[in-house]
mmCIF file of C-alpha atoms in Angstrom:
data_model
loop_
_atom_site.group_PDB
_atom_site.id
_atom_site.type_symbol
_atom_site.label_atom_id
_atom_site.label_comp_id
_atom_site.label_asym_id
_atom_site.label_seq_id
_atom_site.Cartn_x
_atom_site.Cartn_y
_atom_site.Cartn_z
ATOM 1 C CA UNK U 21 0.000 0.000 0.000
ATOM 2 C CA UNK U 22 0.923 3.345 -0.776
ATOM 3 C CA UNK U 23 2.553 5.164 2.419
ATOM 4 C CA UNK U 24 4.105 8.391 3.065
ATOM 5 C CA UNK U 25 6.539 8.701 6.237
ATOM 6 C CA UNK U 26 7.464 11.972 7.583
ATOM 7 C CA UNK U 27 10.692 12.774 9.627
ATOM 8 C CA UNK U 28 9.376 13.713 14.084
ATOM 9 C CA UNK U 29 8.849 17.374 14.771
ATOM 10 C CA UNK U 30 11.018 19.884 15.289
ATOM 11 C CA UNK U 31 12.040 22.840 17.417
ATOM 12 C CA UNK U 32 14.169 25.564 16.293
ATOM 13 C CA UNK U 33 15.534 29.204 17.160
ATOM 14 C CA UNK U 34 14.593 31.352 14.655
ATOM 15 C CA UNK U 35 17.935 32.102 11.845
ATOM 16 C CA UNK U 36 18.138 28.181 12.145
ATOM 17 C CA UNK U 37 17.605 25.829 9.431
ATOM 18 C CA UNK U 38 15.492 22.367 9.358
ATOM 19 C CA UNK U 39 15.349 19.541 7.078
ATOM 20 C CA UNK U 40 11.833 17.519 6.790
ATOM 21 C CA UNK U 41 11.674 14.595 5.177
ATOM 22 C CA UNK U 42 8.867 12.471 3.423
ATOM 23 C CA UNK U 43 9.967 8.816 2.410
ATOM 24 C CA UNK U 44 7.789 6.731 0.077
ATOM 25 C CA UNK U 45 6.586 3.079 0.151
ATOM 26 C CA UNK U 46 4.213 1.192 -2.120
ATOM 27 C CA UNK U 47 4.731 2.103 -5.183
ATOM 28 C CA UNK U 48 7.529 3.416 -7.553
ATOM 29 C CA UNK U 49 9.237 6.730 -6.567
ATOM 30 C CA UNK U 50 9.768 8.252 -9.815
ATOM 31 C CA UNK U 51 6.609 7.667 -11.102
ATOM 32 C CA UNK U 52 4.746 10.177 -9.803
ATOM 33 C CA UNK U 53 5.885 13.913 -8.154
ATOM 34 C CA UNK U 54 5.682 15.158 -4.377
ATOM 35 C CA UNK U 55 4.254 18.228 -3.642
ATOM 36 C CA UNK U 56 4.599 20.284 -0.528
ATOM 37 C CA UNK U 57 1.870 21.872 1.642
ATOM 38 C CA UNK U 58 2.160 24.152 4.553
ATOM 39 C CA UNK U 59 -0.740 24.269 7.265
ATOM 40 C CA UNK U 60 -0.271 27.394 9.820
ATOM 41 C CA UNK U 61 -1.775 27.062 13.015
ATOM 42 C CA UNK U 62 -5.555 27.279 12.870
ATOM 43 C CA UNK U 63 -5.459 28.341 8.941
ATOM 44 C CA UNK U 64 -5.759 26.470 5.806
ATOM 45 C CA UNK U 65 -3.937 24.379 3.602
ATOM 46 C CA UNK U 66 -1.165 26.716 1.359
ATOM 47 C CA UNK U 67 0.521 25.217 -1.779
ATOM 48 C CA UNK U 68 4.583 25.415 -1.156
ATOM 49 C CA UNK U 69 5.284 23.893 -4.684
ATOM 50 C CA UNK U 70 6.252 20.339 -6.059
ATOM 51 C CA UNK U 71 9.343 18.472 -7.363
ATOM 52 C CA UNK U 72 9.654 16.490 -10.288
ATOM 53 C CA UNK U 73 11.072 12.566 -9.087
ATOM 54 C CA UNK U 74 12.285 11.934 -12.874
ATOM 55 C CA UNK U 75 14.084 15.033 -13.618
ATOM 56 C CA UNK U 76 14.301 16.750 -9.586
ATOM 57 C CA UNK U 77 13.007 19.702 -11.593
ATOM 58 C CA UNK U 78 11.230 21.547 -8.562
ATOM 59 C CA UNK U 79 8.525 24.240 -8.975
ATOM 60 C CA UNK U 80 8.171 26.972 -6.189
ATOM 61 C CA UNK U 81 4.661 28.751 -5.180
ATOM 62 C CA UNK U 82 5.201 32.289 -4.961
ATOM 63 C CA UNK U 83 6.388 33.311 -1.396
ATOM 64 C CA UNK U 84 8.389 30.007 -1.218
ATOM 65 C CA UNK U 85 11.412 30.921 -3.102
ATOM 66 C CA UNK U 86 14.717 31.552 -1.918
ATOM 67 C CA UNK U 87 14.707 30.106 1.763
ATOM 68 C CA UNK U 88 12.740 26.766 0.727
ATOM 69 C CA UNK U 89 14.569 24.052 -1.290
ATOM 70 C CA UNK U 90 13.138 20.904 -2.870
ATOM 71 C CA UNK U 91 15.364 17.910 -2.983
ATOM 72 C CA UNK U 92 15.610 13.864 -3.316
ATOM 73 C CA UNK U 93 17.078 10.998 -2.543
ATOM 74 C CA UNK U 94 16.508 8.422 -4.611
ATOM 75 C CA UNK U 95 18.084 5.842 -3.692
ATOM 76 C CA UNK U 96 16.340 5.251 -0.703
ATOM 77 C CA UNK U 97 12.466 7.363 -2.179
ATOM 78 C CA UNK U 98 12.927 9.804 0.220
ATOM 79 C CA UNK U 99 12.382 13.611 -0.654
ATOM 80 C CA UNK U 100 13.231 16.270 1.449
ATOM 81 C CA UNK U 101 12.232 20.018 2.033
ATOM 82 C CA UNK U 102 15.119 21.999 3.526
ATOM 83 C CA UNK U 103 14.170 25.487 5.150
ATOM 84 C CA UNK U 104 17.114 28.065 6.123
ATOM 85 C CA UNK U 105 16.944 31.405 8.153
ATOM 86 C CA UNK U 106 13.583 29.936 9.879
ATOM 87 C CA UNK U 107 11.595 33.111 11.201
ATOM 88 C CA UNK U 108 8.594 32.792 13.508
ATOM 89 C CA UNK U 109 6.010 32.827 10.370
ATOM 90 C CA UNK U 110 7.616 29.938 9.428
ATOM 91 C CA UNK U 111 5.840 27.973 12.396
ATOM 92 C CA UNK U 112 3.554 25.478 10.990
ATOM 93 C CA UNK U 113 2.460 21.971 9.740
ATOM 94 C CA UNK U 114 4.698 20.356 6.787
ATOM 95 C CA UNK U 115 2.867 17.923 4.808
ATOM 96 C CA UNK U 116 4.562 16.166 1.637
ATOM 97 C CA UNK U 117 1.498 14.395 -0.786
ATOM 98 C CA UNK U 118 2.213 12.431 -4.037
ATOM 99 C CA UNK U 119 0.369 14.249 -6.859
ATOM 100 C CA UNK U 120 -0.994 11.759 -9.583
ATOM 101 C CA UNK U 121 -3.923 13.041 -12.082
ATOM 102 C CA UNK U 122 -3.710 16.250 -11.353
ATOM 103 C CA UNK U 123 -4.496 15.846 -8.003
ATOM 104 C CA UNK U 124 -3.051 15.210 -4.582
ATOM 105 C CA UNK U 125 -3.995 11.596 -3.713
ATOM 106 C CA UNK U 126 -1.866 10.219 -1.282
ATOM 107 C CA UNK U 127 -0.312 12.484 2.207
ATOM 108 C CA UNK U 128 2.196 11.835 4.315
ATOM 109 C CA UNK U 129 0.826 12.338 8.309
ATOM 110 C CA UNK U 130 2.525 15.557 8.939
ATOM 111 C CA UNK U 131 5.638 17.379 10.269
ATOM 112 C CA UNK U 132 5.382 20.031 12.540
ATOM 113 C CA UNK U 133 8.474 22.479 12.781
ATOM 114 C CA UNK U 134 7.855 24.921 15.312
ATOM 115 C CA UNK U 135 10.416 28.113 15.360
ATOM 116 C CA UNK U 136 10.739 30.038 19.145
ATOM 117 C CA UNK U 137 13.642 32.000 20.746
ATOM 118 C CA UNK H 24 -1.642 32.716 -9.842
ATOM 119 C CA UNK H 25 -5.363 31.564 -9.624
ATOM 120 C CA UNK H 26 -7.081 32.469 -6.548
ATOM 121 C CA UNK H 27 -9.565 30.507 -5.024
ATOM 122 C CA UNK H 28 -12.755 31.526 -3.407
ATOM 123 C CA UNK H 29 -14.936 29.107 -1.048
ATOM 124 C CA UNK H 30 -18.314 29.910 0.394
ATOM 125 C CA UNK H 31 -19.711 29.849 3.016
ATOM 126 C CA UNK H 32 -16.484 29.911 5.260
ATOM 127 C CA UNK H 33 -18.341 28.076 7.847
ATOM 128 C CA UNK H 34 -21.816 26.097 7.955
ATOM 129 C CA UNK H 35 -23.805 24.537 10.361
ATOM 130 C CA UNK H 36 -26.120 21.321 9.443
ATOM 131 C CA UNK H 37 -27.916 18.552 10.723
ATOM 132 C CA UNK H 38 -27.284 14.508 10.204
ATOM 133 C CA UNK H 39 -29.367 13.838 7.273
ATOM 134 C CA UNK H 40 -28.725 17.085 5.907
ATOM 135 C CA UNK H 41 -27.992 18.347 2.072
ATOM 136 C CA UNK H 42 -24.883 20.171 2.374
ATOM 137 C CA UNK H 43 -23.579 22.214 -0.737
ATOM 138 C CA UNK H 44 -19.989 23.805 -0.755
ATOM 139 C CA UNK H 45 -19.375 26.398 -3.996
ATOM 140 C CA UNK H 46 -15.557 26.723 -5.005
ATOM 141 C CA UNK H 47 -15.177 30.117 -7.745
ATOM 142 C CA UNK H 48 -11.784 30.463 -9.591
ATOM 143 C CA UNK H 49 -10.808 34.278 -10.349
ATOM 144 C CA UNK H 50 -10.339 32.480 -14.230
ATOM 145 C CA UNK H 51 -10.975 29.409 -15.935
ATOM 146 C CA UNK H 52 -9.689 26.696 -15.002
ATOM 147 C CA UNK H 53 -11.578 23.852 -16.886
ATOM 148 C CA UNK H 54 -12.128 20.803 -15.101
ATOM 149 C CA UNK H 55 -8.881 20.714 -13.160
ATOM 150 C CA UNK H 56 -10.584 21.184 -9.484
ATOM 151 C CA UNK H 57 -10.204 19.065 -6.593
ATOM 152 C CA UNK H 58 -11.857 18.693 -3.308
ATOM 153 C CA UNK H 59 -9.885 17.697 -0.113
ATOM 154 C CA UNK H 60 -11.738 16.452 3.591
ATOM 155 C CA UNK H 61 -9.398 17.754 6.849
ATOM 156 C CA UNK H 62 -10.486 16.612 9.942
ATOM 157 C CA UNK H 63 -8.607 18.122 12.442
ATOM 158 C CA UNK H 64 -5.386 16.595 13.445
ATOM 159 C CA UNK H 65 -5.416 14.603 10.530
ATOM 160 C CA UNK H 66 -3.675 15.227 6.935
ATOM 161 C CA UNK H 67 -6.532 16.138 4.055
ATOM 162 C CA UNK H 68 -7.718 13.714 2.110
ATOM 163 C CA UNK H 69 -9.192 13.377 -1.789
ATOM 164 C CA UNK H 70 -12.456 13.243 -1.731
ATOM 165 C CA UNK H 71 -13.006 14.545 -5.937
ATOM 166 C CA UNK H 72 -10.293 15.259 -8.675
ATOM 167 C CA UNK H 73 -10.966 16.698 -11.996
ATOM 168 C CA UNK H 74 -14.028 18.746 -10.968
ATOM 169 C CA UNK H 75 -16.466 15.316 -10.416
ATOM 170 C CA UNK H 76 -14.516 11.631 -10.385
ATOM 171 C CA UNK H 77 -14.627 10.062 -6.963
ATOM 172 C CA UNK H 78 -11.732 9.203 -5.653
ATOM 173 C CA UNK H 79 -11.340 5.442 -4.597
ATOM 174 C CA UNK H 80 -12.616 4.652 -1.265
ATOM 175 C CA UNK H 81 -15.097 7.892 -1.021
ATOM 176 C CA UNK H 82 -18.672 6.915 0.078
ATOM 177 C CA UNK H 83 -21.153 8.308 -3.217
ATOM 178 C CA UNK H 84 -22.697 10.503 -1.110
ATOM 179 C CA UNK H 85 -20.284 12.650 -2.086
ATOM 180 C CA UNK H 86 -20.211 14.661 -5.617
ATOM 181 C CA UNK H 87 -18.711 17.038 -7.207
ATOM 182 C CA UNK H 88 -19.607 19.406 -10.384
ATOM 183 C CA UNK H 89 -19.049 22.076 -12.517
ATOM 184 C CA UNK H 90 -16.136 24.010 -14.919
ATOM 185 C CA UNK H 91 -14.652 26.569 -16.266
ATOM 186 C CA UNK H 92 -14.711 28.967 -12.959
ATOM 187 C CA UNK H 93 -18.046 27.732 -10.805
ATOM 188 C CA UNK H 94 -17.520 24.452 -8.778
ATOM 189 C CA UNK H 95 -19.566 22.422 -6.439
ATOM 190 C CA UNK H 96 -19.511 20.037 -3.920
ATOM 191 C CA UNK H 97 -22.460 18.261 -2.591
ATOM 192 C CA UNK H 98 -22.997 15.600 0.328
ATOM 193 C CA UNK H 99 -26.835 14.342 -0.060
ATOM 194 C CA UNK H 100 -26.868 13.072 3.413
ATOM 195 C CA UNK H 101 -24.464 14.209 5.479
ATOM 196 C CA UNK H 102 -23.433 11.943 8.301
ATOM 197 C CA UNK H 103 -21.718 12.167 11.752
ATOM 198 C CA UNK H 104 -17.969 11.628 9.932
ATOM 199 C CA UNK H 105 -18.508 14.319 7.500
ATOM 200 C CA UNK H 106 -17.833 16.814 10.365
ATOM 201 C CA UNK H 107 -14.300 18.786 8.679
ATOM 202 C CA UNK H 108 -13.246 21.234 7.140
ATOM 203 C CA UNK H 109 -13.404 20.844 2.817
ATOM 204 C CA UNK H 110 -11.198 22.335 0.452
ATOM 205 C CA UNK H 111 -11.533 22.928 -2.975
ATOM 206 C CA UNK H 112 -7.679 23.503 -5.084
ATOM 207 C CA UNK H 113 -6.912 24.168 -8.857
ATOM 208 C CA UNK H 114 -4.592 22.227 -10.997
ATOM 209 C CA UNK H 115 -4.904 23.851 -14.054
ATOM 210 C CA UNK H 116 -1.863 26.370 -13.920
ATOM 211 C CA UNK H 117 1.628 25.580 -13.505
ATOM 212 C CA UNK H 118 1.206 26.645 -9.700
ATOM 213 C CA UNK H 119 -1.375 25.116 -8.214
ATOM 214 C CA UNK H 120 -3.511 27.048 -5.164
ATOM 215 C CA UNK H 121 -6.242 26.299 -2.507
ATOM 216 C CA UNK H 122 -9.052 27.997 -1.472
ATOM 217 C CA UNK H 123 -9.520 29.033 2.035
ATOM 218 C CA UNK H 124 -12.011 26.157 3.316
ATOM 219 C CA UNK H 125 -15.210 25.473 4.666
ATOM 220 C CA UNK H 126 -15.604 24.338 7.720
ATOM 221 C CA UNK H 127 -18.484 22.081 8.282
ATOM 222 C CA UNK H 128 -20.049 22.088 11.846
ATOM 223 C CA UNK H 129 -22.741 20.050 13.471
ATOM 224 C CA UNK H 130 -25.843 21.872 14.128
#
């Protein structure tokens, strides 16, 4: 069956940087993209962008470029979402989802990074 | 990019109850609209892609229609697991966007 593990939570000072990561199961990795999604606290669901398993072309929403990086590891169907100079905004809900027909069909559970002096 | 609008924000309904979400795009965006249940705690989850095909798995008391920029969402009997938050989202441009949910509360 098709499963999406995220790395645990995190806590960071803001400046910091934090790498999430979302490692597949089920099916084959390159076969189909993983998107991005950040949830704030108490608001909705916001688009971050999506990266491209054949080619690790990524694809930035606007107001994610520059301190948010898309990346994979293959080998082991793992993708990862790298954020640097975390600010207090940046507190939120990380959720990686496998986009297939247009659509986001499968989601990993979650990770929370939480950013606090 | 596309923005999404959602209304109502927030409704209240009864078990049993007809409930009908509307999703408008600021432009076209053919059939390339989605619909996404979040209960709260949980990750979303597909309910309807491509404006009205049920995802695998979804009871069929839940469908979806429309194009172009006017979407719905209907549950003909809603029932005591229905209780989330809904979210319609575009796939029709190069960067995809949500709209700002609807949260569905028991009456």
């Amino acid at each position: 069956q098709v499963q999406l593990v995220q790395s645990g939570s995190e806590l960071k000072k803001p400046g910091a940087s934090v790498k999430v990561s979302c490692k597949a199961s089920g099916y084959t990795f390159t076969d189909y993209g993983i998107n991005w999604v950040r949830q704030a606290p108490g608001q909705g669901l916001e688009w971050m962008g999506w990266i491209n398993t054949n080619t690790w072309n990524p694809t930035y929403a606007q107001g994610f470029t520059g301190r948010f990086v898309f990346s994979l590891d293959t080998s082991v169907s793992t993708a990862l979402l790298q954020i640097s100079s975390l600010k207090a905004e940046d507190t939120a809900v990380y959720y990686c989802a496998r986009s297939n027909r247009d659509a986001l069909d499968f989601w990993g559970p979650g990770t929370m990074v939480s950013v606090s002096s | 990019d596309i923005q999404m609008t959602q209304s109502p924000s927030s409704l209240s309904a009864s078990v049993g109850d007809r409930v009908t979400i509307t999703c408008r795009a600021s432009q076209s965006i053919s059939s390339y609209l989605n619909w996404y249940q979040q209960k709260p705690g949980e990750a979303p989850k597909l309910l309807i892609y491509t404006a009205s095909s049920l995802q695998s798995g979804v009871p069929s008391r839940f469908s979806g229609s429309g194009s172009g920029t006017d979407f719905t969402l209907t549950i003909s009997s809603l029932q005591p697991e229905d209780f989330a938050t809904y979210y319609c989202q575009q796939s029709d441009s190069t960067l995809w966007t949500f709209g700002q949910g609807t949260e569905v509360e028991i009456k």
